[in-house]
């Protein structure tokens, strides 16, 4: 038999989880002959229902957080499931102790005859409440960065200016402050077409030389981009490298000056932090921004603790975000809810065209770098949900 001391320790630890094991709804807990032990039992349950714990357990109370592991098996008549959250210990020693206490060697056995004594209606309603509170489904939240979390338009336009002055000095030589401010204002207008940072350089030159109006660029960027990349003999890899190097130099010379133009949309930092701290939610950043800049802004400026391995950038490869989503969905357990949040309608349209990504819930935020027309189109599309900051916050909870 388990000693009275160890029995009390076990019960105290289980109660500290604030989670009621489902079997307790129907059965008394009997540990040896210690009648003084607490009996967390539903008040309407029969006093004859007994739950026997194996006496070879010993565990100390510890600070825990929920995770998922099979910890016991009981008659399906008694409980509707065989999995529940189990403790992940605050340190390695405690984790080993928890594993010993709740390992597969310690099963809970219930008499079928005894389990039938509880009324069918009581069993159904009580089990439903327990399942709701104890088997929270896991979710995966994939977030775009620029336009969803961070408004980097001022910084990316200034970085494009610095890079363009170096690449095309004859074009930008002699530009006054007034004209520079006008061009930066127009860059805000055309920002919705940008997928990768280096494109800002071509936009800036097109606007500077007045080869296209902002409206023309918004409506025909898919035509202008390859045409002028070829005309100005620009290679994508070279442009990506130049744009990134310009940022690196700015950061090295004036880190605070580089951070300052970046802004965060209202409410997103709190929501993102809530998602990251949610044990039932896996959060990833899926962005066309180079990962080192994304990581710096998240961790140093917004104070959102995001490890580098959870930031996926498609800048260097040029691969679509759909490839990242396919990879992520292959990693998760069955039944995981998949959510993808974007500010670019064109990206969500690419996801829709991929049958293998049909299980993703797609969200377009009503802020960021999209237009009124795009929001209206998204609102009418049954595959996409247009959300504001309140809905975004709920996704992260």
Short mmCIF file of C-alpha atoms in Angstrom, two decimals:
data_model
loop_
_atom_site.label_atom_id
_atom_site.label_comp_id
_atom_site.label_asym_id
_atom_site.label_seq_id
_atom_site.Cartn_x
_atom_site.Cartn_y
_atom_site.Cartn_z
CA UNK A 1 0.00 0.00 0.00
CA UNK A 2 1.01 3.59 -0.55
CA UNK A 3 1.99 5.47 2.58
CA UNK A 4 -0.36 8.13 3.84
CA UNK A 5 2.27 10.82 3.23
CA UNK A 6 2.87 9.82 -0.38
CA UNK A 7 -0.86 9.44 -1.01
CA UNK A 8 -1.53 12.95 0.17
CA UNK A 9 1.33 14.24 -1.94
CA UNK A 10 -0.10 12.58 -5.05
CA UNK A 11 -3.55 14.01 -4.48
CA UNK A 12 -2.21 17.48 -3.65
CA UNK A 13 -0.19 17.50 -6.83
CA UNK A 14 -3.13 16.38 -9.00
CA UNK A 15 -5.39 19.00 -7.43
CA UNK A 16 -2.77 21.68 -8.11
CA UNK A 17 -3.31 21.12 -11.84
CA UNK A 18 -6.82 22.55 -11.56
CA UNK A 19 -7.95 19.70 -13.83
CA UNK A 20 -10.48 17.12 -12.65
CA UNK A 21 -9.67 13.64 -14.02
CA UNK A 22 -12.81 12.29 -15.69
CA UNK A 23 -12.96 9.17 -13.58
CA UNK A 24 -13.38 11.26 -10.42
CA UNK A 25 -16.81 12.19 -11.63
CA UNK A 26 -17.99 8.68 -10.96
CA UNK A 27 -15.60 7.01 -8.56
CA UNK A 28 -14.21 7.48 -5.08
CA UNK A 29 -10.45 7.44 -4.76
CA UNK A 30 -9.19 4.75 -2.43
CA UNK A 31 -5.51 4.73 -1.57
CA UNK A 32 -4.91 1.95 0.93
CA UNK A 33 -7.13 2.38 3.96
CA UNK A 34 -6.51 6.06 4.53
CA UNK A 35 -9.99 7.42 5.04
CA UNK A 36 -8.52 10.84 5.79
CA UNK A 37 -7.45 11.37 2.17
CA UNK A 38 -9.39 13.93 0.13
CA UNK A 39 -12.18 12.58 -2.04
CA UNK A 40 -12.74 14.78 -5.09
CA UNK A 41 -15.96 13.12 -6.17
CA UNK A 42 -19.06 14.40 -7.91
CA UNK A 43 -21.68 14.95 -5.16
CA UNK A 44 -24.25 12.82 -6.96
CA UNK A 45 -21.95 9.86 -7.62
CA UNK A 46 -22.42 6.57 -5.81
CA UNK A 47 -20.25 6.04 -2.73
CA UNK A 48 -19.54 2.50 -3.90
CA UNK A 49 -17.66 3.52 -7.02
CA UNK A 50 -14.00 2.91 -6.31
CA UNK A 51 -10.92 3.81 -8.32
CA UNK A 52 -7.78 1.89 -7.38
CA UNK A 53 -4.38 3.49 -7.95
CA UNK A 54 -1.31 1.30 -8.09
CA UNK A 55 0.73 1.82 -4.92
CA UNK A 56 4.16 2.17 -6.53
CA UNK A 57 3.97 5.90 -7.17
CA UNK A 58 5.94 8.75 -5.65
CA UNK A 59 5.90 12.33 -6.93
CA UNK A 60 6.57 15.76 -5.53
CA UNK A 61 4.38 18.77 -6.28
CA UNK A 62 5.76 20.95 -9.04
CA UNK A 63 4.95 23.83 -11.34
CA UNK A 64 3.39 22.48 -14.52
CA UNK A 65 1.95 23.46 -17.86
CA UNK A 66 -0.36 21.44 -20.06
CA UNK A 67 0.84 19.18 -22.81
CA UNK A 68 -0.65 16.08 -24.38
CA UNK A 69 0.32 12.51 -23.47
CA UNK A 70 -1.54 9.25 -22.93
CA UNK A 71 -1.50 8.81 -19.18
CA UNK A 72 -4.19 6.27 -18.37
CA UNK A 73 -6.75 3.95 -19.87
CA UNK A 74 -10.18 3.21 -18.48
CA UNK A 75 -13.33 1.50 -19.57
CA UNK A 76 -14.89 3.38 -22.51
CA UNK A 77 -18.19 3.02 -20.70
CA UNK A 78 -16.81 5.16 -17.91
CA UNK A 79 -15.03 7.85 -19.89
CA UNK A 80 -15.24 8.94 -23.49
CA UNK A 81 -11.51 9.31 -24.01
CA UNK A 82 -8.13 8.02 -22.87
CA UNK A 83 -6.02 11.15 -23.24
CA UNK A 84 -5.83 14.26 -21.12
CA UNK A 85 -3.33 17.03 -20.49
CA UNK A 86 -0.51 15.87 -18.27
CA UNK A 87 2.09 17.88 -16.47
CA UNK A 88 5.31 19.05 -18.06
CA UNK A 89 7.58 19.70 -15.12
CA UNK A 90 9.34 22.97 -14.54
CA UNK A 91 12.71 21.24 -14.42
CA UNK A 92 14.22 17.95 -15.57
CA UNK A 93 14.08 16.23 -12.16
CA UNK A 94 10.44 17.06 -11.67
CA UNK A 95 9.67 16.04 -15.23
CA UNK A 96 11.12 12.57 -14.59
CA UNK A 97 9.09 12.30 -11.40
CA UNK A 98 5.89 13.27 -13.20
CA UNK A 99 6.59 10.75 -15.94
CA UNK A 100 7.07 8.01 -13.35
CA UNK A 101 3.88 8.93 -11.54
CA UNK A 102 1.73 9.12 -14.68
CA UNK A 103 3.51 6.63 -16.92
CA UNK A 104 2.01 3.69 -18.75
CA UNK A 105 2.89 1.38 -15.84
CA UNK A 106 0.26 3.11 -13.73
CA UNK A 107 -3.12 2.33 -15.23
CA UNK A 108 -6.46 3.06 -13.68
CA UNK A 109 -8.83 0.11 -13.67
CA UNK A 110 -12.56 0.44 -13.39
CA UNK A 111 -15.18 -2.22 -12.96
CA UNK A 112 -17.69 -2.27 -15.82
CA UNK A 113 -20.47 -3.24 -13.44
CA UNK A 114 -19.70 -0.34 -11.14
CA UNK A 115 -19.50 2.15 -14.00
CA UNK A 116 -23.05 1.33 -15.08
CA UNK A 117 -24.44 2.48 -11.74
CA UNK A 118 -24.16 6.13 -12.79
CA UNK A 119 -27.12 7.30 -14.81
CA UNK A 120 -26.64 7.57 -18.59
CA UNK A 121 -27.74 11.17 -18.63
CA UNK A 122 -25.35 12.19 -15.87
CA UNK A 123 -22.48 10.39 -17.60
CA UNK A 124 -23.18 12.12 -20.91
CA UNK A 125 -23.46 15.65 -19.53
CA UNK A 126 -20.52 15.36 -17.16
CA UNK A 127 -18.19 13.80 -19.73
CA UNK A 128 -19.11 16.53 -22.19
CA UNK A 129 -18.05 19.19 -19.71
CA UNK A 130 -14.79 17.40 -19.00
CA UNK A 131 -13.94 16.94 -22.69
CA UNK A 132 -14.52 20.63 -23.27
CA UNK A 133 -12.23 21.68 -20.44
CA UNK A 134 -9.51 19.08 -20.80
CA UNK A 135 -9.06 18.26 -24.50
CA UNK A 136 -8.43 21.66 -26.01
CA UNK A 137 -7.58 21.20 -29.68
CA UNK A 138 -4.19 22.25 -30.95
CA UNK A 139 -3.81 24.96 -33.55
CA UNK A 140 -1.12 26.26 -35.85
CA UNK A 141 -1.00 29.97 -36.59
CA UNK A 142 1.04 31.03 -39.63
CA UNK A 143 1.47 34.80 -39.80
CA UNK A 144 2.70 37.06 -42.52
CA UNK A 145 4.98 39.76 -41.12
CA UNK A 146 4.94 42.96 -43.19
CA UNK A 147 1.39 44.25 -43.37
CA UNK A 148 0.02 41.95 -40.66
CA UNK A 149 2.27 42.66 -37.69
CA UNK A 150 4.63 45.40 -38.81
CA UNK A 151 4.15 48.43 -41.02
CA UNK A 152 7.61 48.53 -42.52
CA UNK A 153 6.69 50.67 -45.51
CA UNK A 154 8.58 53.79 -44.29
CA UNK A 155 11.73 51.77 -43.55
CA UNK A 156 11.64 49.69 -46.74
CA UNK A 157 11.12 52.84 -48.84
CA UNK A 158 14.09 54.54 -47.18
CA UNK A 159 16.21 51.41 -47.60
CA UNK A 160 15.21 51.33 -51.27
CA UNK A 161 16.22 54.98 -51.57
CA UNK A 162 19.66 54.32 -50.13
CA UNK A 163 20.18 51.26 -52.35
CA UNK A 164 18.90 53.03 -55.47
CA UNK A 165 21.18 56.01 -54.98
CA UNK A 166 24.13 53.62 -54.93
CA UNK A 167 22.94 51.49 -57.86
CA UNK A 168 21.73 54.32 -60.12
CA UNK A 169 23.57 57.45 -58.98
CA UNK A 170 22.97 59.24 -62.29
CA UNK A 171 19.19 58.80 -61.89
CA UNK A 172 18.93 60.01 -58.31
CA UNK A 173 21.67 62.62 -58.32
CA UNK A 174 20.48 66.08 -57.38
CA UNK A 175 17.07 65.03 -56.02
CA UNK A 176 15.90 67.63 -53.50
CA UNK A 177 14.17 66.98 -50.19
CA UNK A 178 10.75 68.01 -51.51
CA UNK A 179 10.89 65.59 -54.42
CA UNK A 180 12.21 62.85 -52.16
CA UNK A 181 9.24 63.27 -49.81
CA UNK A 182 6.83 63.18 -52.76
CA UNK A 183 8.37 59.94 -54.00
CA UNK A 184 8.23 58.37 -50.53
CA UNK A 185 4.55 59.32 -50.28
CA UNK A 186 3.88 57.64 -53.62
CA UNK A 187 5.72 54.57 -52.41
CA UNK A 188 3.09 54.23 -49.70
CA UNK A 189 0.40 54.17 -52.40
CA UNK A 190 2.04 51.42 -54.45
CA UNK A 191 3.12 49.30 -51.48
CA UNK A 192 0.31 46.73 -51.97
CA UNK A 193 2.05 45.32 -55.07
CA UNK A 194 5.35 44.57 -53.32
CA UNK A 195 6.05 40.94 -52.50
CA UNK A 196 9.81 41.12 -51.88
CA UNK A 197 11.79 44.12 -50.61
CA UNK A 198 14.03 44.64 -53.63
CA UNK A 199 10.95 45.49 -55.74
CA UNK A 200 10.82 48.80 -53.90
CA UNK A 201 13.94 49.86 -55.78
CA UNK A 202 12.33 49.37 -59.18
CA UNK A 203 9.14 51.08 -58.05
CA UNK A 204 11.13 54.05 -56.82
CA UNK A 205 12.97 54.46 -60.11
CA UNK A 206 9.80 54.11 -62.17
CA UNK A 207 8.16 56.84 -60.10
CA UNK A 208 11.27 59.02 -60.19
CA UNK A 209 11.49 58.87 -63.98
CA UNK A 210 7.69 59.15 -64.26
CA UNK A 211 7.51 56.04 -66.40
CA UNK A 212 4.27 55.06 -64.67
CA UNK A 213 1.74 56.56 -62.31
CA UNK A 214 0.92 54.97 -58.96
CA UNK A 215 -2.41 53.73 -60.34
CA UNK A 216 -0.75 52.16 -63.35
CA UNK A 217 1.71 50.37 -61.13
CA UNK A 218 -1.05 49.12 -58.85
CA UNK A 219 -2.97 47.68 -61.78
CA UNK A 220 -0.11 46.36 -63.92
CA UNK A 221 2.83 45.55 -61.67
CA UNK A 222 2.96 42.02 -63.00
CA UNK A 223 3.78 43.49 -66.41
CA UNK A 224 6.11 46.30 -65.30
CA UNK A 225 8.32 44.18 -63.03
CA UNK A 226 9.72 41.66 -65.56
CA UNK A 227 9.82 44.27 -68.31
CA UNK A 228 12.02 46.71 -66.43
CA UNK A 229 14.09 44.04 -64.72
CA UNK A 230 15.15 43.03 -68.22
CA UNK A 231 15.45 46.57 -69.57
CA UNK A 232 17.67 47.73 -66.70
CA UNK A 233 19.61 44.42 -66.71
CA UNK A 234 18.73 43.53 -63.14
CA UNK A 235 19.18 40.04 -61.77
CA UNK A 236 16.86 39.05 -58.93
CA UNK A 237 19.60 37.55 -56.76
CA UNK A 238 21.77 40.65 -57.17
CA UNK A 239 18.90 42.95 -56.29
CA UNK A 240 18.04 40.91 -53.19
CA UNK A 241 21.68 40.99 -52.10
CA UNK A 242 22.03 44.72 -52.68
CA UNK A 243 18.82 45.54 -50.82
CA UNK A 244 19.81 43.32 -47.88
CA UNK A 245 23.36 44.68 -47.76
CA UNK A 246 22.02 48.23 -47.66
CA UNK A 247 19.88 47.35 -44.68
CA UNK A 248 22.79 45.61 -42.96
CA UNK A 249 24.93 48.70 -43.39
CA UNK A 250 22.20 50.97 -42.03
CA UNK A 251 21.71 48.70 -39.01
CA UNK A 252 25.43 48.62 -38.31
CA UNK A 253 25.84 52.37 -38.57
CA UNK A 254 22.57 53.47 -36.95
CA UNK A 255 20.55 50.67 -35.40
CA UNK A 256 18.05 52.92 -33.66
CA UNK A 257 17.68 54.96 -36.83
CA UNK A 258 16.81 51.80 -38.75
CA UNK A 259 14.30 50.64 -36.12
CA UNK A 260 12.52 53.98 -35.84
CA UNK A 261 10.62 54.02 -39.17
CA UNK A 262 9.11 50.59 -38.46
CA UNK A 263 5.70 50.73 -36.84
CA UNK A 264 3.39 48.10 -35.35
CA UNK A 265 -0.31 47.88 -36.05
CA UNK A 266 -2.49 48.54 -32.98
CA UNK A 267 -3.11 45.47 -30.85
CA UNK A 268 -0.95 43.03 -32.83
CA UNK A 269 1.95 42.85 -30.36
CA UNK A 270 -0.30 41.79 -27.49
CA UNK A 271 -2.12 39.30 -29.72
CA UNK A 272 1.12 37.80 -31.04
CA UNK A 273 2.57 37.48 -27.55
CA UNK A 274 -0.62 35.75 -26.40
CA UNK A 275 -0.34 33.26 -29.26
CA UNK A 276 3.34 32.55 -28.60
CA UNK A 277 2.65 31.91 -24.91
CA UNK A 278 -0.32 29.63 -25.65
CA UNK A 279 0.84 26.05 -25.10
CA UNK A 280 -1.83 24.75 -27.48
CA UNK A 281 -0.81 27.01 -30.38
CA UNK A 282 2.26 26.71 -32.61
CA UNK A 283 3.16 30.08 -34.14
CA UNK A 284 5.27 30.57 -37.26
CA UNK A 285 6.19 33.61 -39.33
CA UNK A 286 5.92 33.07 -43.09
CA UNK A 287 7.36 36.09 -44.85
CA UNK A 288 9.11 37.38 -47.94
CA UNK A 289 11.25 39.57 -45.71
CA UNK A 290 14.76 38.32 -45.05
CA UNK A 291 14.71 36.33 -41.84
CA UNK A 292 17.47 38.22 -40.01
CA UNK A 293 15.58 41.51 -40.30
CA UNK A 294 12.30 39.90 -39.28
CA UNK A 295 13.92 38.32 -36.23
CA UNK A 296 15.53 41.60 -35.18
CA UNK A 297 12.26 43.52 -35.36
CA UNK A 298 10.28 40.84 -33.52
CA UNK A 299 12.74 40.20 -30.72
CA UNK A 300 14.48 43.55 -30.30
CA UNK A 301 11.73 46.04 -31.07
CA UNK A 302 8.36 44.37 -30.46
CA UNK A 303 9.72 42.04 -27.73
CA UNK A 304 7.88 39.08 -29.23
CA UNK A 305 10.00 36.00 -28.37
CA UNK A 306 10.23 34.24 -31.72
CA UNK A 307 13.09 31.76 -32.30
CA UNK A 308 14.84 31.92 -35.65
CA UNK A 309 13.77 28.38 -36.54
CA UNK A 310 10.12 29.48 -36.46
CA UNK A 311 10.68 32.24 -39.04
CA UNK A 312 10.40 31.13 -42.66
CA UNK A 313 11.58 33.53 -45.35
CA UNK A 314 11.11 32.94 -49.06
CA UNK A 315 13.26 35.90 -50.14
CA UNK A 316 16.39 34.12 -51.28
CA UNK A 317 14.71 31.12 -52.91
CA UNK A 318 11.78 33.04 -54.35
CA UNK A 319 9.61 30.01 -53.54
CA UNK A 320 5.93 30.73 -52.92
CA UNK A 321 4.50 30.70 -49.43
CA UNK A 322 2.38 27.74 -50.46
CA UNK A 323 5.50 25.58 -50.24
CA UNK A 324 6.03 26.64 -46.62
CA UNK A 325 2.40 25.91 -45.73
CA UNK A 326 2.66 22.43 -47.24
CA UNK A 327 5.75 21.74 -45.17
CA UNK A 328 4.14 23.02 -41.96
CA UNK A 329 0.97 20.98 -42.35
CA UNK A 330 3.00 17.81 -42.73
CA UNK A 331 4.51 18.37 -39.28
CA UNK A 332 1.35 18.65 -37.23
CA UNK A 333 -0.81 16.04 -35.57
CA UNK A 334 -4.12 15.02 -37.12
CA UNK A 335 -6.93 17.29 -36.01
CA UNK A 336 -4.75 20.39 -35.63
CA UNK A 337 -6.52 23.56 -36.74
CA UNK A 338 -4.48 25.37 -39.41
CA UNK A 339 -4.79 29.17 -39.68
CA UNK A 340 -2.98 31.41 -42.15
CA UNK A 341 -3.20 35.20 -41.76
CA UNK A 342 -2.18 37.50 -44.62
CA UNK A 343 -2.63 41.07 -45.81
CA UNK A 344 -2.00 40.26 -49.48
CA UNK A 345 -4.99 38.91 -51.36
CA UNK A 346 -2.80 37.56 -54.17
CA UNK A 347 -1.02 35.25 -51.72
CA UNK A 348 -4.30 33.82 -50.42
CA UNK A 349 -5.48 33.30 -53.99
CA UNK A 350 -2.42 31.13 -54.62
CA UNK A 351 -3.27 29.05 -51.56
CA UNK A 352 -6.83 28.55 -52.81
CA UNK A 353 -5.50 27.15 -56.09
CA UNK A 354 -3.61 24.41 -54.21
CA UNK A 355 -5.98 21.49 -53.43
CA UNK A 356 -3.48 20.08 -50.94
CA UNK A 357 -3.96 23.20 -48.80
CA UNK A 358 -7.74 22.97 -48.54
CA UNK A 359 -7.62 22.34 -44.79
CA UNK A 360 -6.14 25.78 -44.07
CA UNK A 361 -8.39 28.52 -42.73
CA UNK A 362 -7.50 31.67 -44.66
CA UNK A 363 -7.76 35.18 -43.19
CA UNK A 364 -7.23 38.57 -44.80
CA UNK A 365 -6.70 41.39 -42.31
CA UNK A 366 -8.56 44.63 -42.92
CA UNK A 367 -5.37 46.62 -42.46
CA UNK A 368 -1.93 46.42 -44.01
CA UNK A 369 -1.06 46.59 -47.69
CA UNK A 370 -4.35 45.78 -49.37
CA UNK A 371 -6.93 47.90 -51.14
CA UNK A 372 -10.62 48.49 -50.53
CA UNK A 373 -11.45 46.53 -53.68
CA UNK A 374 -9.39 43.56 -52.47
CA UNK A 375 -11.13 43.59 -49.10
CA UNK A 376 -14.53 43.62 -50.78
CA UNK A 377 -13.52 40.71 -53.00
CA UNK A 378 -12.25 38.74 -50.01
CA UNK A 379 -15.44 39.40 -48.04
CA UNK A 380 -17.44 37.84 -50.87
CA UNK A 381 -15.17 34.78 -51.14
CA UNK A 382 -16.36 31.82 -49.08
CA UNK A 383 -12.83 30.48 -48.72
CA UNK A 384 -11.42 33.68 -47.18
CA UNK A 385 -12.53 35.46 -44.04
CA UNK A 386 -11.93 39.19 -43.71
CA UNK A 387 -10.97 39.98 -40.11
CA UNK A 388 -10.29 43.01 -37.95
CA UNK A 389 -8.05 43.25 -34.92
CA UNK A 390 -10.69 41.77 -32.57
CA UNK A 391 -11.01 38.60 -34.65
CA UNK A 392 -7.23 38.45 -35.01
CA UNK A 393 -6.86 38.62 -31.24
CA UNK A 394 -9.33 35.75 -30.77
CA UNK A 395 -7.34 33.62 -33.21
CA UNK A 396 -4.28 34.09 -31.02
CA UNK A 397 -5.98 33.23 -27.73
#
